[in-house]
GROMACS .gro file of C-alpha atoms in nm:
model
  290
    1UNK     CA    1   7.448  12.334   7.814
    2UNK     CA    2   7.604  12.643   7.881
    3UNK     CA    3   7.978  12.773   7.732
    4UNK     CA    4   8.201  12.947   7.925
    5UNK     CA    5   8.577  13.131   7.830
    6UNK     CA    6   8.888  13.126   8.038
    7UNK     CA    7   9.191  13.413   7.947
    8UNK     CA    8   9.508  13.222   7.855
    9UNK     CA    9   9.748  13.112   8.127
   10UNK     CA   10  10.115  12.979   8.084
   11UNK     CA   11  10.142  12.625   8.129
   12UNK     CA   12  10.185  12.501   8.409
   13UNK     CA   13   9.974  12.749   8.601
   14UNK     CA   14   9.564  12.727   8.722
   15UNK     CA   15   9.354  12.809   8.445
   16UNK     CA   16   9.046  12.825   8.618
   17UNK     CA   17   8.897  12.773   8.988
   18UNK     CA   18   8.529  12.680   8.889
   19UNK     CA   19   8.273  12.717   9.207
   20UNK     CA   20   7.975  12.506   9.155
   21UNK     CA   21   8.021  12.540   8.761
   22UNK     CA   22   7.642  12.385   8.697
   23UNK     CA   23   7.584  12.200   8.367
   24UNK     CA   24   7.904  12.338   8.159
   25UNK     CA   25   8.171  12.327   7.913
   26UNK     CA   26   8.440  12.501   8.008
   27UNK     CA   27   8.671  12.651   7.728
   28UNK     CA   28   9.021  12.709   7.752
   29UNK     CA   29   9.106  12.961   7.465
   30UNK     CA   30   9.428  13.112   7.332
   31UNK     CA   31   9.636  12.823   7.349
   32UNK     CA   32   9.896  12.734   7.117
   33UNK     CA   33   9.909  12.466   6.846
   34UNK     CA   34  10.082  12.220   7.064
   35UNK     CA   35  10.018  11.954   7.292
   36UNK     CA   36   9.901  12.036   7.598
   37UNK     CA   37   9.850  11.848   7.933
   38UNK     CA   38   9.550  11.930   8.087
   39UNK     CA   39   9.507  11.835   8.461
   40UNK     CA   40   9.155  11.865   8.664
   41UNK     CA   41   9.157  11.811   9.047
   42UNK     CA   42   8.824  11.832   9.293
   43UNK     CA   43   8.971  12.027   9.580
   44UNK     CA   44   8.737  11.956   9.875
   45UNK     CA   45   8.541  11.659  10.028
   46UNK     CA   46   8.199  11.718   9.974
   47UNK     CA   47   8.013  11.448  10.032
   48UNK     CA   48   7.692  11.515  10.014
   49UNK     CA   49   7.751  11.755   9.690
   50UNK     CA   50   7.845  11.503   9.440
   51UNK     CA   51   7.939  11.595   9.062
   52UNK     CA   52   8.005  11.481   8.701
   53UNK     CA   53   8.280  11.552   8.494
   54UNK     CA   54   8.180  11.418   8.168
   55UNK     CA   55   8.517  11.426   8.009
   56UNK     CA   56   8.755  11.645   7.757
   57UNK     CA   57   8.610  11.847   7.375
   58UNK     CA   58   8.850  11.956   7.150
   59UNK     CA   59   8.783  12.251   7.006
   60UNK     CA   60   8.795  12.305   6.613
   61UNK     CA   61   9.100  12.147   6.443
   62UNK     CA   62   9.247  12.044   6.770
   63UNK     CA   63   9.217  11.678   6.920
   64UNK     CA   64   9.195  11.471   7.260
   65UNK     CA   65   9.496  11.218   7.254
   66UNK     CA   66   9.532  10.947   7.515
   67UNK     CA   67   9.525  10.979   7.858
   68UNK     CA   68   9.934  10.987   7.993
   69UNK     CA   69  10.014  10.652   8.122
   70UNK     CA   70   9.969  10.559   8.446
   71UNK     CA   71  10.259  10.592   8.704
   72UNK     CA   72  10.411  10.275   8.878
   73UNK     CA   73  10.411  10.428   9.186
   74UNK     CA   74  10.070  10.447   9.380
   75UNK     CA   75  10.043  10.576   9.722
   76UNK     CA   76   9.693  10.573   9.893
   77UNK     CA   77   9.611  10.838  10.187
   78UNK     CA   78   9.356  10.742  10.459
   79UNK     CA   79   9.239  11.023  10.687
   80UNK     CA   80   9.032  11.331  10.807
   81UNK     CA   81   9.010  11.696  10.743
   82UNK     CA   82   9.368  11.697  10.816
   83UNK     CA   83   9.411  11.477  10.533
   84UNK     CA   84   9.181  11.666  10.311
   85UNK     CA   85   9.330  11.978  10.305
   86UNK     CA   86   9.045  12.118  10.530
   87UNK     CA   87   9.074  12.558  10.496
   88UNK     CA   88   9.475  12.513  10.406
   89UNK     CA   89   9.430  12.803  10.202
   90UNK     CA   90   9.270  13.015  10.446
   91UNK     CA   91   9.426  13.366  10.607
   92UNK     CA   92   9.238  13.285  10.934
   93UNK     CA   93   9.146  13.047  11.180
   94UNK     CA   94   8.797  13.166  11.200
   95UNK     CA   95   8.583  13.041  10.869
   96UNK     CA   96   8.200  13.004  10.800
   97UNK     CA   97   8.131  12.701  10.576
   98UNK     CA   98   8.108  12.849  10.280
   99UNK     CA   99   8.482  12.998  10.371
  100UNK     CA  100   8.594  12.640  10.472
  101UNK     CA  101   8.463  12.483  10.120
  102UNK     CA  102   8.654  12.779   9.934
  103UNK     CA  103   8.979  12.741  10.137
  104UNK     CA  104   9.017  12.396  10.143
  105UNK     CA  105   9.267  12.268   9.872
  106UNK     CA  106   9.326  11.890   9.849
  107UNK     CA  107   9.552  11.955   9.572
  108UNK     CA  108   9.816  12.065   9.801
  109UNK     CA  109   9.712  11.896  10.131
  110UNK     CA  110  10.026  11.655  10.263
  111UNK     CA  111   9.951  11.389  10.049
  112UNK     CA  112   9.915  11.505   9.719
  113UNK     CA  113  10.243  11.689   9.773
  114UNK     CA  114  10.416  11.393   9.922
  115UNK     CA  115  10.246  11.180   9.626
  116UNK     CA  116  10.449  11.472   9.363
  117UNK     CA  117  10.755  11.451   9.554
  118UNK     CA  118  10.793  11.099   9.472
  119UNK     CA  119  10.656  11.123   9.127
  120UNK     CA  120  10.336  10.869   9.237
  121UNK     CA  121   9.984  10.862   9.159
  122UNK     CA  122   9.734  10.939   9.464
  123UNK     CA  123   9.401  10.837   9.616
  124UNK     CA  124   9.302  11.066   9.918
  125UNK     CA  125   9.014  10.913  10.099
  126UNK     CA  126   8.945  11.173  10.370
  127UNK     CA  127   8.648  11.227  10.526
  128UNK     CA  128   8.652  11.564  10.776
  129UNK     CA  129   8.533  11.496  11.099
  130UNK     CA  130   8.534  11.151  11.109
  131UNK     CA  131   8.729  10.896  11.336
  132UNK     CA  132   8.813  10.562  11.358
  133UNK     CA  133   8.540  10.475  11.641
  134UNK     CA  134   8.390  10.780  11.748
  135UNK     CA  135   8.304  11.138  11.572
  136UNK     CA  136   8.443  11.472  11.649
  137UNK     CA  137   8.257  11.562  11.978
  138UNK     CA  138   8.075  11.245  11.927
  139UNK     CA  139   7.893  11.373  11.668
  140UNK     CA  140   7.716  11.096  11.360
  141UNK     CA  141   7.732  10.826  11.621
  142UNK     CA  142   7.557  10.549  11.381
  143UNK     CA  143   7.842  10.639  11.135
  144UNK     CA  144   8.253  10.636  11.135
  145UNK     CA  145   8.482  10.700  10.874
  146UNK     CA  146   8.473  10.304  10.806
  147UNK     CA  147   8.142  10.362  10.725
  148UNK     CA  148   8.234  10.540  10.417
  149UNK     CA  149   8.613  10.343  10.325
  150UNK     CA  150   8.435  10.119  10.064
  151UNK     CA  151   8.207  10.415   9.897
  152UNK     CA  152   8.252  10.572   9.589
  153UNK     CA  153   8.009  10.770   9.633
  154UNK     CA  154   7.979  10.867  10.011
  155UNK     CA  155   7.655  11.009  10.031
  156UNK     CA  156   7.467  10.667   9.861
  157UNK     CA  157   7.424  10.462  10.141
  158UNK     CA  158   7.551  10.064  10.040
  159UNK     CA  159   7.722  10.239   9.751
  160UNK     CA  160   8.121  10.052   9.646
  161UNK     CA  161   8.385  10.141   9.458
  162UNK     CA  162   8.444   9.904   9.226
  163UNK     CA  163   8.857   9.858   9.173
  164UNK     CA  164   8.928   9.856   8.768
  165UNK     CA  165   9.223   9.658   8.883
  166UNK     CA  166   9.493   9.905   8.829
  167UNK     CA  167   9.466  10.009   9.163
  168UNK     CA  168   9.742   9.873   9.374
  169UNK     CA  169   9.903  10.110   9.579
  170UNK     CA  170  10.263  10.000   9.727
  171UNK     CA  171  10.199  10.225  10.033
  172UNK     CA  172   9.887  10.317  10.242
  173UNK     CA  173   9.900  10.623  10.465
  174UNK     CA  174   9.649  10.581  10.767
  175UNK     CA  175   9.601  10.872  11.000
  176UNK     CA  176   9.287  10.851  11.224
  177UNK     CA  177   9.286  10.961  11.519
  178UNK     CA  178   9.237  11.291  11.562
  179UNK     CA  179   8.873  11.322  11.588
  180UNK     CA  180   8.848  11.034  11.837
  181UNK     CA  181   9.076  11.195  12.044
  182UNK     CA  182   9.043  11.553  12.051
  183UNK     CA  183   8.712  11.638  12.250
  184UNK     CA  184   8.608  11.477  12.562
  185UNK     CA  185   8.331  11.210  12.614
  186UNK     CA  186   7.973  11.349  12.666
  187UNK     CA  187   7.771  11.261  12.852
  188UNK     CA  188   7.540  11.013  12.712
  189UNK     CA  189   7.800  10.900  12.470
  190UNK     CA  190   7.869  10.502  12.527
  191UNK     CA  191   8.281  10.554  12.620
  192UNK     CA  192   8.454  10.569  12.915
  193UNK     CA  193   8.841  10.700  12.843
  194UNK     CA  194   8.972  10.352  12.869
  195UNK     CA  195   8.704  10.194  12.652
  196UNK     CA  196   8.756  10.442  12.408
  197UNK     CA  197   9.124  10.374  12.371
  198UNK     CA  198   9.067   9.983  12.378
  199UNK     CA  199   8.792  10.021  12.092
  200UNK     CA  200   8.978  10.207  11.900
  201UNK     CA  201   9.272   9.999  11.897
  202UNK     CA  202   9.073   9.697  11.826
  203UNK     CA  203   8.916   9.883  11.499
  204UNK     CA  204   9.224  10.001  11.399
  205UNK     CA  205   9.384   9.647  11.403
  206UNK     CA  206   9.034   9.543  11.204
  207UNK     CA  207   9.091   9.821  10.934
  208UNK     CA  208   9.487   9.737  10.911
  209UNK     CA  209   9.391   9.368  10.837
  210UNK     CA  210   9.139   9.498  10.584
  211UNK     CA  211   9.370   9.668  10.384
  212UNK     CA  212   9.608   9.375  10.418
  213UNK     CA  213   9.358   9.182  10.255
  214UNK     CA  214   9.262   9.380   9.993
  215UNK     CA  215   9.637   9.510   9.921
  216UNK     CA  216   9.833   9.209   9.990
  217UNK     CA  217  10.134   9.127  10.162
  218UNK     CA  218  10.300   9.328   9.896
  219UNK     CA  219  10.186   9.694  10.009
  220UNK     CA  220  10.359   9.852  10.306
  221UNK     CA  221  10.071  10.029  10.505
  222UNK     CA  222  10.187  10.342  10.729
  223UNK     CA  223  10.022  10.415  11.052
  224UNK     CA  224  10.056  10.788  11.160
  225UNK     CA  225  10.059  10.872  11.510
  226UNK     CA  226  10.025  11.209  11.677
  227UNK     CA  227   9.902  11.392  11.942
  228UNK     CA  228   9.660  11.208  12.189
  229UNK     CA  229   9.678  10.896  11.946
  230UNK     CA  230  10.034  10.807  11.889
  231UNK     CA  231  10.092  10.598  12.156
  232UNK     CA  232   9.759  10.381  12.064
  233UNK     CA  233   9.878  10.386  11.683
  234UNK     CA  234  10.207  10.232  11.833
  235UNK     CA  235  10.040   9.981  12.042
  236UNK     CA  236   9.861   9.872  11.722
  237UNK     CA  237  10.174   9.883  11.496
  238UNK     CA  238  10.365   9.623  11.761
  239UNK     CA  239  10.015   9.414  11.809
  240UNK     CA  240  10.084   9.393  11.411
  241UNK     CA  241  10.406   9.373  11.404
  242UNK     CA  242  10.461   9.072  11.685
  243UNK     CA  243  10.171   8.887  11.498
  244UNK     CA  244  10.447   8.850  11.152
  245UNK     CA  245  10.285   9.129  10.942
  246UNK     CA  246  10.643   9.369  10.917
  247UNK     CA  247  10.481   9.537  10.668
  248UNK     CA  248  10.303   9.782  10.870
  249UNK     CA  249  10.479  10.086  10.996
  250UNK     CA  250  10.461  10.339  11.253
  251UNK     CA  251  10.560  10.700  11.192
  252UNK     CA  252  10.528  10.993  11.429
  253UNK     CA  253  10.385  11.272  11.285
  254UNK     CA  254  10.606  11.565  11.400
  255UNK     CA  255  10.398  11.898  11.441
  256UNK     CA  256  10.680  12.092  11.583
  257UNK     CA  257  10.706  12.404  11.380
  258UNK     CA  258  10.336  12.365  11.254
  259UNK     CA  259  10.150  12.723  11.288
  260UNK     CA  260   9.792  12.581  11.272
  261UNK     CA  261   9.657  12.886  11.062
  262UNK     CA  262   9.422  12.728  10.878
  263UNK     CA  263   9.019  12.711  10.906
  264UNK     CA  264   8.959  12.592  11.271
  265UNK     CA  265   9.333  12.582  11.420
  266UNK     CA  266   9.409  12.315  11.070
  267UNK     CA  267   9.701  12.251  10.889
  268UNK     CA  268   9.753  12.554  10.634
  269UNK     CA  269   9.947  12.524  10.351
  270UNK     CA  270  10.261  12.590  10.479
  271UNK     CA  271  10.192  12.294  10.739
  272UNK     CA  272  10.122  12.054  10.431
  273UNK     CA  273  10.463  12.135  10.285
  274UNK     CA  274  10.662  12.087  10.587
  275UNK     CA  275  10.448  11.769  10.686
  276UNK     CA  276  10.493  11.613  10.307
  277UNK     CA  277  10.882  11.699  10.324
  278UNK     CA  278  10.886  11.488  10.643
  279UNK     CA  279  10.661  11.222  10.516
  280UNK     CA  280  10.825  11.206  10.179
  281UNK     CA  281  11.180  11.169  10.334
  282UNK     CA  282  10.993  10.859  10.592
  283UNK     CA  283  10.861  10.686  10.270
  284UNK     CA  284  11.137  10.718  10.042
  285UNK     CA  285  11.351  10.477  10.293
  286UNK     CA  286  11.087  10.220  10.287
  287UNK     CA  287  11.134   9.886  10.132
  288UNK     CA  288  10.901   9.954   9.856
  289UNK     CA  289  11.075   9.786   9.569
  290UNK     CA  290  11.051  10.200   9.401
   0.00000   0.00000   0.00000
């Protein structure tokens, strides 16, 4: 095992961006004799470069105390590389890979700012390039993002995560669509326009009634709509809707104003923080019981 320092940062700020640390303790020196909050976020989805963190050392004289209490607000966000955070941190639109993986910043993607804004704890299950019935350019055909929902880890095929119980979220963000939608069909790819919209409204209603079931009646599940896929999103919402399940919700994801900067004409980080303002505001007058 290796030992690395970090300089002393005020709290509150980034200590550290570690880049495929390797087998390491990493030290944070110079701190004060104090309690301190230490918070560690994975920034990218990575699926097939899976990692460890094998927990907190104290150094000399110091001591790990219990993990903060958990909040009573949970929101869980279902989506793409929009919903990752895919190259928000990037100063162009043009990225190699190894750009994209150093640009992209979950930790202040829509979600987890919308999740801060209302003071909840956060899942993001994104997947980049994935849709709800078909690929980005029809790409991974034997696979969909549905493939990977019930994974912990995504790369280890017939892998679940296992729910410790404490995971009830009172809303559930869904935004799928864009990949689906945003290339035409191939040829050789099994869709036709009109069978692609019809299958991917019937999945869509499949996945909404799988959350139901494993949320409850209790959690109110938000479909996002935009672009090419709003008005199926809305089509699903009132199938939902007219069949006694109120609990589901539309909302119209707005991209007026939106610059696209990031990797690969994606949201940048300016995009998150207008998108999460509007989000937050569309959550916060939801009958959540918050």
């Amino acid at each position: 095992m290796s030992r690395t320092s970090a300089a002393p940062a005020p709290d509150g700020a980034t200590v550290a961006t570690l880049v495929t640390p390797g087998d390491t303790t990493h030290w944070i020196n110079g701190l004060e004799d104090r309690t301190h909050t230490v918070r560690l976020v994975k920034r990218n989805d990575t699926p097939g470069d899976t990692s460890t963190f094998g927990g907190f050392v104290a150094a000399p004289g110091g001591a790990v105390l219990s993990k903060p209490a958990a909040r009573s607000r949970q929101i869980e966000f279902i989506g793409d590389s929009l919903t990752v955070g895919y190259g928000n941190l990037s100063t162009s639109r043009t990225c190699t890979w190894d750009q994209v993986k150093r640009t992209t910043n979950s930790d202040v993607s829509y979600g987890a700012l919308t999740a801060r804004q209302l003071n909840a704890d956060y899942q993001i299950n994104g997947y980049s390039g994935l849709g709800m019935v078909r690929n980005y350019n029809g790409g991974q055909p034997d696979v969909t993002y549905r493939t990977f929902y019930d994974r912990a880890l995504l790369n280890v095929s017939g892998d679940v995560w296992q729910n410790p119980g404490t995971w009830r979220p009172q809303v559930v963000v869904v935004n799928l669509g864009t990949n689906d939608f945003s290339t035409a069909v191939n040829p050789g790819e099994p869709w036709t326009p009109d069978s692609l919209a019809a299958g991917y409204r019937s999945a869509y209603g499949e996945f909404l009634q799988k959350l139901r079931t494993r949320y409850g009646a209790g959690t109110t599940i938000v479909a996002v709509g935009a672009g090419q896929y709003a008005g199926h999103v809305q089509q699903v919402v009132k199938a939902r809707n007219d069949a006694g399940d109120n609990g589901v919700r539309y909302w119209f994801l707005d991209d007026s104003g939106l610059d696209f900067l990031g990797c690969d004409w994606h949201y940048s980080a300016r995009d998150d923080r207008v998108i999460a303002d509007r989000l937050t505001s569309f959550i916060a007058g939801l009958p959540t019981s918050w």
